[in-house]
CSV table of C-alpha atoms and ligand atoms in Angstrom, one decimal:
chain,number,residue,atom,x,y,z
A,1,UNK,CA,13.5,8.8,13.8
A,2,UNK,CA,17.2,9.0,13.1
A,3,UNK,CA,17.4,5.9,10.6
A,4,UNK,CA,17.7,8.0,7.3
A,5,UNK,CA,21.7,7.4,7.5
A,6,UNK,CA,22.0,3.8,7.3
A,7,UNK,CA,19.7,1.9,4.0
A,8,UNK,CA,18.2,-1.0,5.5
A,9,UNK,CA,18.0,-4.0,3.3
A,10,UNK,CA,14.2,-3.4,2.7
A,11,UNK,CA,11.8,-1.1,3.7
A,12,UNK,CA,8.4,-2.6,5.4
A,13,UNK,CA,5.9,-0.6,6.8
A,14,UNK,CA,3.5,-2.6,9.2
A,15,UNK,CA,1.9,0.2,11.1
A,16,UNK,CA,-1.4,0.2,8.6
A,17,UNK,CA,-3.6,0.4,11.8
A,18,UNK,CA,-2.0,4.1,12.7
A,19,UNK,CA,-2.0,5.4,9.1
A,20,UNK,CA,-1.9,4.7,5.2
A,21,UNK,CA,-0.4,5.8,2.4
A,22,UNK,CA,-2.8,7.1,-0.1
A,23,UNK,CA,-3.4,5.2,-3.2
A,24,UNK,CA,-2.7,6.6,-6.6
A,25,UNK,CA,-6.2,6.0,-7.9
A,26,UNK,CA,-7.2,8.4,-5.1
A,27,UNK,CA,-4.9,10.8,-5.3
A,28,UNK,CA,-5.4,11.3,-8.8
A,29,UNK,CA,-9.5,11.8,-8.4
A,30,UNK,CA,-8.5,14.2,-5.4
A,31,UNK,CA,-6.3,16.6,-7.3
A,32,UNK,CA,-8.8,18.7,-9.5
A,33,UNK,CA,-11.1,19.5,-6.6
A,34,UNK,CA,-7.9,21.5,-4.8
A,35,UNK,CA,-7.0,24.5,-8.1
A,36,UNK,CA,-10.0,23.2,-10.9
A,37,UNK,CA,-13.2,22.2,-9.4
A,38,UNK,CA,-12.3,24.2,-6.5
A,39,UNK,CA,-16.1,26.0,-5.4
A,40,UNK,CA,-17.7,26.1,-2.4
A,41,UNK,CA,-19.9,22.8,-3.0
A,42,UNK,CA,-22.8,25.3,-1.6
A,43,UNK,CA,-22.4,27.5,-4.0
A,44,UNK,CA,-25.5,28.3,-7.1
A,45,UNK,CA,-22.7,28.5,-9.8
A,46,UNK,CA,-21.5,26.3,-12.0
A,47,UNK,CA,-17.8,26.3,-9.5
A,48,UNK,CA,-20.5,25.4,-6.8
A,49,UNK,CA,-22.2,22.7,-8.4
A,50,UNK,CA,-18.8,21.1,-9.9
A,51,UNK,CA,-17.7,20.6,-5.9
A,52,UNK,CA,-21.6,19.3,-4.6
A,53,UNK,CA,-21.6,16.6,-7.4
A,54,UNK,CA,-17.6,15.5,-6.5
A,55,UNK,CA,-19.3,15.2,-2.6
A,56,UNK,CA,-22.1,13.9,-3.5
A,57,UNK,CA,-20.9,10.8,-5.8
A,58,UNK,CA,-18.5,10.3,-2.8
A,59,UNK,CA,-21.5,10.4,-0.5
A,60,UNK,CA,-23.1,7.4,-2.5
A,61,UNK,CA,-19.3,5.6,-2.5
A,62,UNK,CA,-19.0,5.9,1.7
A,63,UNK,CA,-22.9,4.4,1.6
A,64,UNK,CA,-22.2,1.8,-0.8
A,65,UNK,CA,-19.4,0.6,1.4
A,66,UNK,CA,-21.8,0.1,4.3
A,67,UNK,CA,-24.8,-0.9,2.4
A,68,UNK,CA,-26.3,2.4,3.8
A,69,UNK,CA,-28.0,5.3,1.8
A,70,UNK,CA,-26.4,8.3,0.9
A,71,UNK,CA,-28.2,10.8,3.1
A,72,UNK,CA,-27.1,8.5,6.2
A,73,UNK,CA,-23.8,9.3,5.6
A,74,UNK,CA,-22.5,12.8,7.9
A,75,UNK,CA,-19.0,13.4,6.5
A,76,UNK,CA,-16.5,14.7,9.6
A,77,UNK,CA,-13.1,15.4,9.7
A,78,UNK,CA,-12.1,11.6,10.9
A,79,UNK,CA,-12.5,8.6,12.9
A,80,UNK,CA,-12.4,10.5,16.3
A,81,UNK,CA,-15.0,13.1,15.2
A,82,UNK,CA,-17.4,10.7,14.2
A,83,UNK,CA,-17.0,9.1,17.9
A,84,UNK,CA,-17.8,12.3,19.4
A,85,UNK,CA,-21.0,13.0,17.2
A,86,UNK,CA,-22.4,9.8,17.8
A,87,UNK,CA,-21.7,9.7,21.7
A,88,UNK,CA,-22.5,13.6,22.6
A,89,UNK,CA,-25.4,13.9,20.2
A,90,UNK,CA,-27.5,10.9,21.4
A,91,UNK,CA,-26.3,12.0,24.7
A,92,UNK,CA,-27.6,15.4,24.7
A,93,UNK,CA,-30.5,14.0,22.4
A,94,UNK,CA,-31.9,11.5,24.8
A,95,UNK,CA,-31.1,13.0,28.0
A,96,UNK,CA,-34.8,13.1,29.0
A,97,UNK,CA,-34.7,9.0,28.5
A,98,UNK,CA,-32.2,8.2,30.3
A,99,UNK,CA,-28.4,8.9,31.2
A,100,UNK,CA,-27.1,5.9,31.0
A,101,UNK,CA,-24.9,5.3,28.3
A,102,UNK,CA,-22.7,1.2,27.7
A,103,UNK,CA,-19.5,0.5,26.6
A,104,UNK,CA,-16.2,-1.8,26.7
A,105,UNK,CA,-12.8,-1.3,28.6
A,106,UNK,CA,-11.3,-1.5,25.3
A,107,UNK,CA,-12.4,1.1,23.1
A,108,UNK,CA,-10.3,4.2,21.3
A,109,UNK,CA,-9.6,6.8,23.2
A,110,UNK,CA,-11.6,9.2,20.9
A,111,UNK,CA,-14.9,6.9,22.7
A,112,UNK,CA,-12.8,6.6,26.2
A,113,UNK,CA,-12.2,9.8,27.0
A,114,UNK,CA,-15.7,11.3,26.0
A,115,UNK,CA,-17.7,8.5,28.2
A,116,UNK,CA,-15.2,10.2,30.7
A,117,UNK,CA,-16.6,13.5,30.1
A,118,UNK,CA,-19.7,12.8,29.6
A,119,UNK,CA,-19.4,11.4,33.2
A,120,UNK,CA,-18.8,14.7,34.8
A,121,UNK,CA,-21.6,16.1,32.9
A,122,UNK,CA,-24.0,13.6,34.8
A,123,UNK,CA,-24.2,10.9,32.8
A,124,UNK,CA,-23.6,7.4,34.3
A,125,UNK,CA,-21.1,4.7,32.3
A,126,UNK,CA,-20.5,1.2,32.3
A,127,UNK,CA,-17.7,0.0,30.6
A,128,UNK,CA,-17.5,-3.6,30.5
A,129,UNK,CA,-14.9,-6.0,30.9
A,130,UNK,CA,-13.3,-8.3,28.2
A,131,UNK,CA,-12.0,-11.5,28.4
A,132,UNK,CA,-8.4,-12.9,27.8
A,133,UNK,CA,-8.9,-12.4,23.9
A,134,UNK,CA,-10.1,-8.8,24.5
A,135,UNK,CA,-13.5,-10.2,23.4
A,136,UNK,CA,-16.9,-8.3,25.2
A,137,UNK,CA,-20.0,-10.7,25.9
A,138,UNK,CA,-23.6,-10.5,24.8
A,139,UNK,CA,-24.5,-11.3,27.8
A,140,UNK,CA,-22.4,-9.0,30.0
A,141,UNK,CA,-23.9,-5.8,27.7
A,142,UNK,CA,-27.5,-7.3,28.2
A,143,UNK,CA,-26.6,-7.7,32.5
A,144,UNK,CA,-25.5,-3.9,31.7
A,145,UNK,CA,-29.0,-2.9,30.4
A,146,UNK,CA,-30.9,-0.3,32.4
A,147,UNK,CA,-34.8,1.4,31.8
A,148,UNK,CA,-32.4,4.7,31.9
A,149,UNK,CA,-29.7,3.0,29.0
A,150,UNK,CA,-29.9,5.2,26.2
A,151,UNK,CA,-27.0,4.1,24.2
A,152,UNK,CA,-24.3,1.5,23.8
A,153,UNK,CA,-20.8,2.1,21.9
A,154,UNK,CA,-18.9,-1.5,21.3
A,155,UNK,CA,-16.3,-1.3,18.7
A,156,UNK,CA,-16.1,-3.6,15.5
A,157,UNK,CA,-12.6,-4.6,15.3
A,158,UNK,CA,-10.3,-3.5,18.2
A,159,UNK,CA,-7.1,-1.9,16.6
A,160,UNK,CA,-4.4,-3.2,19.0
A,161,UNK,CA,-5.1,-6.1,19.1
A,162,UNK,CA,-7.4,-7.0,16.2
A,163,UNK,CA,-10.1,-8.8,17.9
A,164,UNK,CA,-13.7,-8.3,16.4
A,165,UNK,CA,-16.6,-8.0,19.0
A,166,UNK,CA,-20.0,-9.6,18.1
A,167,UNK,CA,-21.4,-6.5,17.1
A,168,UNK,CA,-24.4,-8.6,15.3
A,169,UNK,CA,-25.6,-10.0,18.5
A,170,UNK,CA,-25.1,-6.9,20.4
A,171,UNK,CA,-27.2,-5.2,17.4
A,172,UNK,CA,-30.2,-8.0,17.9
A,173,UNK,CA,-30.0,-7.2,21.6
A,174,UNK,CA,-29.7,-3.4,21.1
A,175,UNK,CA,-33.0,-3.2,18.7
A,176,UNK,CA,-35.4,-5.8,21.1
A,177,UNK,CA,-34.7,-3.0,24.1
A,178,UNK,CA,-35.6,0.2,21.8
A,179,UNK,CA,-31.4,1.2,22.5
A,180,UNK,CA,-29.0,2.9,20.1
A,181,UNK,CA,-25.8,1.1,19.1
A,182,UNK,CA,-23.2,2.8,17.9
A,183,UNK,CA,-20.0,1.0,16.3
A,184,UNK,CA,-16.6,2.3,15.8
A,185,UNK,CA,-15.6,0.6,12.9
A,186,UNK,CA,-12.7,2.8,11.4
A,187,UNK,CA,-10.0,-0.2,11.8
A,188,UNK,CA,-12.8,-2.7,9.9
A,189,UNK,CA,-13.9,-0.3,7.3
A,190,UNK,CA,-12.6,-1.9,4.2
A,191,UNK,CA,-11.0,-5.1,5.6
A,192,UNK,CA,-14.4,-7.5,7.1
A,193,UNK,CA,-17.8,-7.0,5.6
A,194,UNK,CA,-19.2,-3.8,7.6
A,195,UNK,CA,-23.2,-3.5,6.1
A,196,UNK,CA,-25.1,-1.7,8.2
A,197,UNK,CA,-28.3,-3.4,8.1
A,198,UNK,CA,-26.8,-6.9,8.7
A,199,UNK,CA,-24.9,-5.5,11.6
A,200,UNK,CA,-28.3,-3.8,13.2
A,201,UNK,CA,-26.5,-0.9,14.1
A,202,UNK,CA,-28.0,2.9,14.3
A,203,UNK,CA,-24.1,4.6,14.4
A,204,UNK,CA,-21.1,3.6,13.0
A,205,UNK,CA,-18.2,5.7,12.6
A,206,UNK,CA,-15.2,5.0,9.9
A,207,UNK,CA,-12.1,7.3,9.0
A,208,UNK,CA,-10.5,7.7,5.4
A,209,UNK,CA,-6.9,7.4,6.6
A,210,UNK,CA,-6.9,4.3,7.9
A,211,UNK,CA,-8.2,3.0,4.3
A,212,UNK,CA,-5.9,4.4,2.2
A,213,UNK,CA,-7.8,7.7,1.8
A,214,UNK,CA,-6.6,11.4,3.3
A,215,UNK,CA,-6.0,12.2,6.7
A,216,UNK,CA,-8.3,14.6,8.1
A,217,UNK,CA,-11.7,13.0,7.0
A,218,UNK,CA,-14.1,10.6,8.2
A,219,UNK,CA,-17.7,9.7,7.9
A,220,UNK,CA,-20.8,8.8,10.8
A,221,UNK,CA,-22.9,6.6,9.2
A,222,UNK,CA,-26.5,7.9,11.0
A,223,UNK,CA,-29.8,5.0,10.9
A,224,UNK,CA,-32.3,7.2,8.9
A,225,UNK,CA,-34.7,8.5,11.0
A,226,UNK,CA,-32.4,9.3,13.9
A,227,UNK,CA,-31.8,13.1,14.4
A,228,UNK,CA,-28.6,14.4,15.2
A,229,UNK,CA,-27.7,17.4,17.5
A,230,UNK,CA,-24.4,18.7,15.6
A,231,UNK,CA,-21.2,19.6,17.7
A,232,UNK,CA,-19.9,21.8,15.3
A,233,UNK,CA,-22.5,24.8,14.6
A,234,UNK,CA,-22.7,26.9,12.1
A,235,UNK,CA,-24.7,26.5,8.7
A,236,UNK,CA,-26.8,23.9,7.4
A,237,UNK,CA,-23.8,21.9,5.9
A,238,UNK,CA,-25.0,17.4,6.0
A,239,UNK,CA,-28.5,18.2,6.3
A,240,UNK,CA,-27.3,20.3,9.5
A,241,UNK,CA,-25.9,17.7,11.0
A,242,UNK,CA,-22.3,18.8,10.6
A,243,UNK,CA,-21.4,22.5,9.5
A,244,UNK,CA,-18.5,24.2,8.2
A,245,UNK,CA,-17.9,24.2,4.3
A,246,UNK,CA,-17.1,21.1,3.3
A,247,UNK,CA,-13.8,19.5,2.6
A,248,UNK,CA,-14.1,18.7,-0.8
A,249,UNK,CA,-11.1,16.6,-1.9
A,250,UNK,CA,-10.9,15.3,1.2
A,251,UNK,CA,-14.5,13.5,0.7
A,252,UNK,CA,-13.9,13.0,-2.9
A,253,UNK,CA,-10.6,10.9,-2.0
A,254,UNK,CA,-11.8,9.0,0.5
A,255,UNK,CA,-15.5,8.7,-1.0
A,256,UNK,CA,-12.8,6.9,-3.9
A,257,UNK,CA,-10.6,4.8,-0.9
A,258,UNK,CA,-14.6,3.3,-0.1
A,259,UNK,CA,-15.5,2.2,-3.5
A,260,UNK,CA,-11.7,0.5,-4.3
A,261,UNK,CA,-11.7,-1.0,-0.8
A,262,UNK,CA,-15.7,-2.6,-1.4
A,263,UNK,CA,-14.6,-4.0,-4.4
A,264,UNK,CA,-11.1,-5.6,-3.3
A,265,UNK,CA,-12.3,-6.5,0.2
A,266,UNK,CA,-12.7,-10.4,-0.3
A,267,UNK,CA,-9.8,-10.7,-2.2
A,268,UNK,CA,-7.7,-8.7,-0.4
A,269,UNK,CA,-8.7,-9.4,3.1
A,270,UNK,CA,-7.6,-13.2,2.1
A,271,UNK,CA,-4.7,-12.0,1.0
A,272,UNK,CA,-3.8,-10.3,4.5
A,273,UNK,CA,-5.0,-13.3,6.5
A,274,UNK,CA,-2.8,-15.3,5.0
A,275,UNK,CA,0.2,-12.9,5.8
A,276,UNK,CA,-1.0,-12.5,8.9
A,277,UNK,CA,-0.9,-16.1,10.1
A,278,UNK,CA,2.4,-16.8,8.3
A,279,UNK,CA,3.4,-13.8,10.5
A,280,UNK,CA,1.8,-15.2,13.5
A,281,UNK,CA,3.2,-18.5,13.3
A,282,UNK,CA,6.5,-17.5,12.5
A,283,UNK,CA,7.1,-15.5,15.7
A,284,UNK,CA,5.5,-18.2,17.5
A,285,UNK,CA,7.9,-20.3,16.1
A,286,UNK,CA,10.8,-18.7,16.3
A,287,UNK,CA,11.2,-17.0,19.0
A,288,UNK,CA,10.8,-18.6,22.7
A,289,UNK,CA,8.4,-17.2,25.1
A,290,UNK,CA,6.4,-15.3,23.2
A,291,UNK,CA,2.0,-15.1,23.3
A,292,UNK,CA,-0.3,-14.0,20.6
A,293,UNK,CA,-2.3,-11.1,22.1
A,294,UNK,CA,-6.4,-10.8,20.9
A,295,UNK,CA,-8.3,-13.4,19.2
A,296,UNK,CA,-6.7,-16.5,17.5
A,297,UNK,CA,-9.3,-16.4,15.2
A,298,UNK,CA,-12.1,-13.8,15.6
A,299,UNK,CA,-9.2,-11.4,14.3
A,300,UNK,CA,-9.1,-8.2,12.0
A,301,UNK,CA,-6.8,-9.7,8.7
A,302,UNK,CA,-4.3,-7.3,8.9
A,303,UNK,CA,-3.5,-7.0,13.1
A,304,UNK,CA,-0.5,-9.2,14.3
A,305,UNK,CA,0.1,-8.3,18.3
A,306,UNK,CA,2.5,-10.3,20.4
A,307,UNK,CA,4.3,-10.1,23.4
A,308,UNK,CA,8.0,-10.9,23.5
A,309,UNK,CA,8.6,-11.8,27.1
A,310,UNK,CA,12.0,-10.3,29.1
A,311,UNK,CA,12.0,-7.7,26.7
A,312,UNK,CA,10.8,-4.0,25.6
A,313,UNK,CA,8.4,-3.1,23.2
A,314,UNK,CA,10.2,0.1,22.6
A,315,UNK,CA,13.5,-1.7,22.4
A,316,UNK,CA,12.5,-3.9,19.8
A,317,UNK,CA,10.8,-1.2,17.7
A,318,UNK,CA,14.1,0.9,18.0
A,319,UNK,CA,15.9,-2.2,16.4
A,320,UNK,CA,13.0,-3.1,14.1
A,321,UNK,CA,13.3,0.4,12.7
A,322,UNK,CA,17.3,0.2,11.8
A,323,UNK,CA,16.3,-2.3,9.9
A,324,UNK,CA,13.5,-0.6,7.8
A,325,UNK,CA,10.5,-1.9,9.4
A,326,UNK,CA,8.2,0.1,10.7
A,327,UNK,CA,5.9,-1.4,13.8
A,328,UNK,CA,4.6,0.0,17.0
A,329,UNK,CA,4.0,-1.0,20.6
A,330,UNK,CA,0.8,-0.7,22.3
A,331,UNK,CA,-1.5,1.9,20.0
A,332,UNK,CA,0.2,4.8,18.5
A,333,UNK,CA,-1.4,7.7,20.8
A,334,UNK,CA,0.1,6.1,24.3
A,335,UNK,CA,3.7,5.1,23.1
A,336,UNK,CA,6.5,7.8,24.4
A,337,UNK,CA,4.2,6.9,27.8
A,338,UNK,CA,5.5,4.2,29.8
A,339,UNK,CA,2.1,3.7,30.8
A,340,UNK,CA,1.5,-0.2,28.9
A,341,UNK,CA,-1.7,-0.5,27.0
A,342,UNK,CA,-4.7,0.0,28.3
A,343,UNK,CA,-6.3,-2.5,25.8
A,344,UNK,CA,-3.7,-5.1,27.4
A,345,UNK,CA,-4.3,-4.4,30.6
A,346,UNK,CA,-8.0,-5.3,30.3
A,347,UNK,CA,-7.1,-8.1,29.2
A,348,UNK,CA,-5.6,-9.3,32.0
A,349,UNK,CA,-2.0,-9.7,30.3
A,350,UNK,CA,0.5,-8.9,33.2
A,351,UNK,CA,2.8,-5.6,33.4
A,352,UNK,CA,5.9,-6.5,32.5
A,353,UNK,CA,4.5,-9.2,29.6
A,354,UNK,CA,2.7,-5.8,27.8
A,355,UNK,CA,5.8,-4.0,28.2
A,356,UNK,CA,7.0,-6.5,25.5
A,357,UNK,CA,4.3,-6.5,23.5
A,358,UNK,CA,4.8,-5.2,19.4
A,359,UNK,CA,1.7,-4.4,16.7
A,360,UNK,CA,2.6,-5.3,13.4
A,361,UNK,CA,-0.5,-4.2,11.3
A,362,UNK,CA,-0.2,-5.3,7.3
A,363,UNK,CA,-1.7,-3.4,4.0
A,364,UNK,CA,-1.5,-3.6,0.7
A,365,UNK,CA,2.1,-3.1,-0.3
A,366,UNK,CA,2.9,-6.0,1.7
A,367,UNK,CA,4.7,-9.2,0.1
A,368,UNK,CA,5.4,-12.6,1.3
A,369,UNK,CA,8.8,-11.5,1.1
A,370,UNK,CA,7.9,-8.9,3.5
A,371,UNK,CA,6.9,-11.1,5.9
A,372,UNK,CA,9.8,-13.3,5.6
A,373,UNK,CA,12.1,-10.6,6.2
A,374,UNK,CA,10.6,-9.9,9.3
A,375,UNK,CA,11.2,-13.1,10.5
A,376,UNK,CA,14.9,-13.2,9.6
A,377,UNK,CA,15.4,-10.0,11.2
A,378,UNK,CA,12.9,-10.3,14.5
A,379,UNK,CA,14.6,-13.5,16.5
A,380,UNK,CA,18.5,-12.1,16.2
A,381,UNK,CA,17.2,-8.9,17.7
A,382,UNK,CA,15.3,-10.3,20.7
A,383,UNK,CA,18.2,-12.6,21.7
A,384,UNK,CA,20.4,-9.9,21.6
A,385,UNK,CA,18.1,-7.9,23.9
A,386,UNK,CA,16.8,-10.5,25.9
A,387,UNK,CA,21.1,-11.0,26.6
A,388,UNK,CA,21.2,-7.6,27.7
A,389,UNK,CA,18.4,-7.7,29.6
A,390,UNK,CA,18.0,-6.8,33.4
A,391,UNK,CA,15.4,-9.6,33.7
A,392,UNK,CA,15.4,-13.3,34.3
A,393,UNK,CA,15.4,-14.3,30.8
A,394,UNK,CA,16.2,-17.9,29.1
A,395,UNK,CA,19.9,-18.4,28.8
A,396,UNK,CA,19.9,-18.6,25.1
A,397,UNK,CA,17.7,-18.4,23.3
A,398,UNK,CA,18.6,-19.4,20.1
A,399,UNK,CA,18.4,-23.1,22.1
A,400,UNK,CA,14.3,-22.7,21.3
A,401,UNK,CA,11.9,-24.8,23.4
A,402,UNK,CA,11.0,-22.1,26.1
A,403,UNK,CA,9.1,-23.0,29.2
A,404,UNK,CA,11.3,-23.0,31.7
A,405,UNK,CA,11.8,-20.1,33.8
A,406,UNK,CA,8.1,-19.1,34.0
A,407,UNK,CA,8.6,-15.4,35.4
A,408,UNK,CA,5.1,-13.6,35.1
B,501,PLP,C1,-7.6,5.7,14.2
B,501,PLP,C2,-8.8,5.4,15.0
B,501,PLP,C3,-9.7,6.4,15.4
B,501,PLP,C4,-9.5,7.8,15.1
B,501,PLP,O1,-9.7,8.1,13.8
B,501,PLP,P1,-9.0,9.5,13.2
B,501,PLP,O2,-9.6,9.6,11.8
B,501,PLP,O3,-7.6,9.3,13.2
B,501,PLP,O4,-9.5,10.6,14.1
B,501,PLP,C5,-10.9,6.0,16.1
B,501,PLP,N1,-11.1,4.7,16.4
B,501,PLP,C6,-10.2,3.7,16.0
B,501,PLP,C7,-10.5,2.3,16.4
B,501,PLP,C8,-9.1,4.0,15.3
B,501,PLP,O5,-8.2,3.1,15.0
């Protein structure tokens, strides 16, 4: 964006659900694996062995993070890789069970679009609906269940709009019928207890950069005893799961980004809700006519998604960004589309409200004072635009109060 020429008061960057900045501590543990310790971690030689212990004492720092063991962790090169294992390799793997495969209308594209393609290659989806809060039910995945159902895919947190599915009751229901359950849990990882074994699940997939690690790696966490057919070939790289030489300081940065994020996560996730709901409440406050979207409570610590009624997402991100905050309207891979979220949609939340609908997603550099600058800045820039705007909008609204003028 063209903001460089004016210096906003304060910089705030609240778009921690599309990418992080990667912590010191990690960069630091990263940075003799790229000119020292630089072997190919398959290598006999002492170059070679330097690299397979920096992946493997990552290995146990992903597993540790999940309560998993080392050998189920498959190292990919991110979040949407790890989707695609899980989904084409129990595909292909189970084909002669069944070809029936569950989901939600709500997941990431990188699970989306290959249910999609794994329906033109003959295999039949259901992707269930959500309720107002985004939220799937038990008992709509156990209506869903077929003799022929041979996996089903709900995510953990959703990252639009923050609402966490009950994974753990879709895991009790998933192991009494014999089915796989796989989890996308890259916007979780590190922010809401994600153990494995407590969840019941067989797959779960998690991404470095969304945790502070590097972009460009990522991890399926695979239930011993489950084999995998790999969808990269090659050699016998993660117990031929996943070949192609390994990315070494990639896995030894975010094998770090798991280990700091395990032992911060309770105080840090308390730390965000708390943000989060002064966040929350302050819009709701503030500024007339607006809705929380996703869960009131059921609710990822860091997501904050509202929609600001008679007025563009786009607009108000535009403005946002002049003032050095950083936000983004429906999820990050749609936006320069005027299509509105998909995630919304399913919802129910009418067109024109999820045209106005903003993600602020928080992280660790984020202050109180942060938050409070938000809210300074925020209301003036959605009366202006709500002033300007073509549709029926409150007089003023700096009068708050709303309600009137219920346009849906
Ligand atoms: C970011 C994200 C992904 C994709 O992860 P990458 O590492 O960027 O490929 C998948 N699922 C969810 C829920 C995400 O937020």
């Amino acid at each position: 964006m063209t903001s460089e020429r004016n210096s906003p008061a304060r910089k705030v960057y609240l778009d921690h659900s599309a990418t992080t900045p990667v912590r010191a501590e990690v960069l630091s543990v990263m940075l003799p694996f790229f000119a020292q310790a630089f072997g190919n971690a398959s290598s006999v030689h002492r170059w070679g062995r330097e690299a397979r212990v920096g992946v493997e004492t990552a290995r146990e720092k992903v597993a540790y993070l999940l309560g998993a063991e080392p050998s189920e962790i498959v190292f990919t090169s991110g979040g949407t890789e790890a989707d695609n294992l899980a989904l084409r390799s129990t595909a292909r793997l189970l084909r002669s069970k069944g070809n029936h495969i569950i989901t939600t209308t709500v997941e990431h594209h990188a699970v989306l679009h290959t249910c999609q393609i794994l329906e033109k290659e003959g295999y039949e989806v259901t992707y269930l609906p959500v309720d107002e809060y985004g939220m799937v039910s038990v008992e709509s995945v156990i209506e869903a269940i077929r003799p022929e159902t041979i996996l089903i895919s709900v995510m953990h947190g959703q990252n639009e709009v923050g609402t966490i599915q009950p994974v753990e009751e879709i895991g009790r229901v998933a192991k009494e019928k014999g089915i796989l359950l796989h989890t996308d849990a890259v916007q979780s990882a590190g922010k809401v207890p994600l153990k494995v074994r407590d969840l019941g699940v067989d797959l779960m997939s998690i991404s470095s950069h969304k945790m502070y690690g590097p972009k460009g790696i990522g991890a399926l966490y695979v239930r011993k005893g489950i084999k995998m057919a790999p969808q990269i070939t090659g050699g016998a790289h993660e117990r031929g799961r996943r070949a192609g030489t390994e990315n070494v300081a990639g896995i030894v940065g975010f094998g770090e980004a798991c280990y700091l994020a395990e032992r911060e996560l309770a105080e840090e996730s308390r730390r965000l809700t708390a943000l989060r709901d002064r966040l929350i409440s302050g819009i709701l406050e503030r500024i007339p006519d607006t809705v929380l979207n996703g869960h009131p409570s059921k609710r990822l610590p860091h997501n904050v998604n509202v929609s600001i009624k008679y007025v563009e997402g786009e607009s108000i991100l535009l403005n946002l960004d002049r003032m050095g905050i950083g936000a983004s309207s429906g999820s990050a891979c749609t936006s320069g589309s005027l299509e509105p979220s998909h995630v919304l949609l399913a919802m129910g939340v009418p067109h024109e409200v999820a045209h106005g609908s903003i993600r602020m997603t928080l992280g660790r550099m984020n202050t109180v004072e942060d938050i409070d600058y938000v809210l300074e800045v925020l209301p003036p820039i959605v009366s202006r635009l709500r002033e300007m705007s073509p549709f029926s909008a409150p007089a003023a609204s700096e009068t708050s109060g709303g309600g009137r003028n219920n346009v849906q």
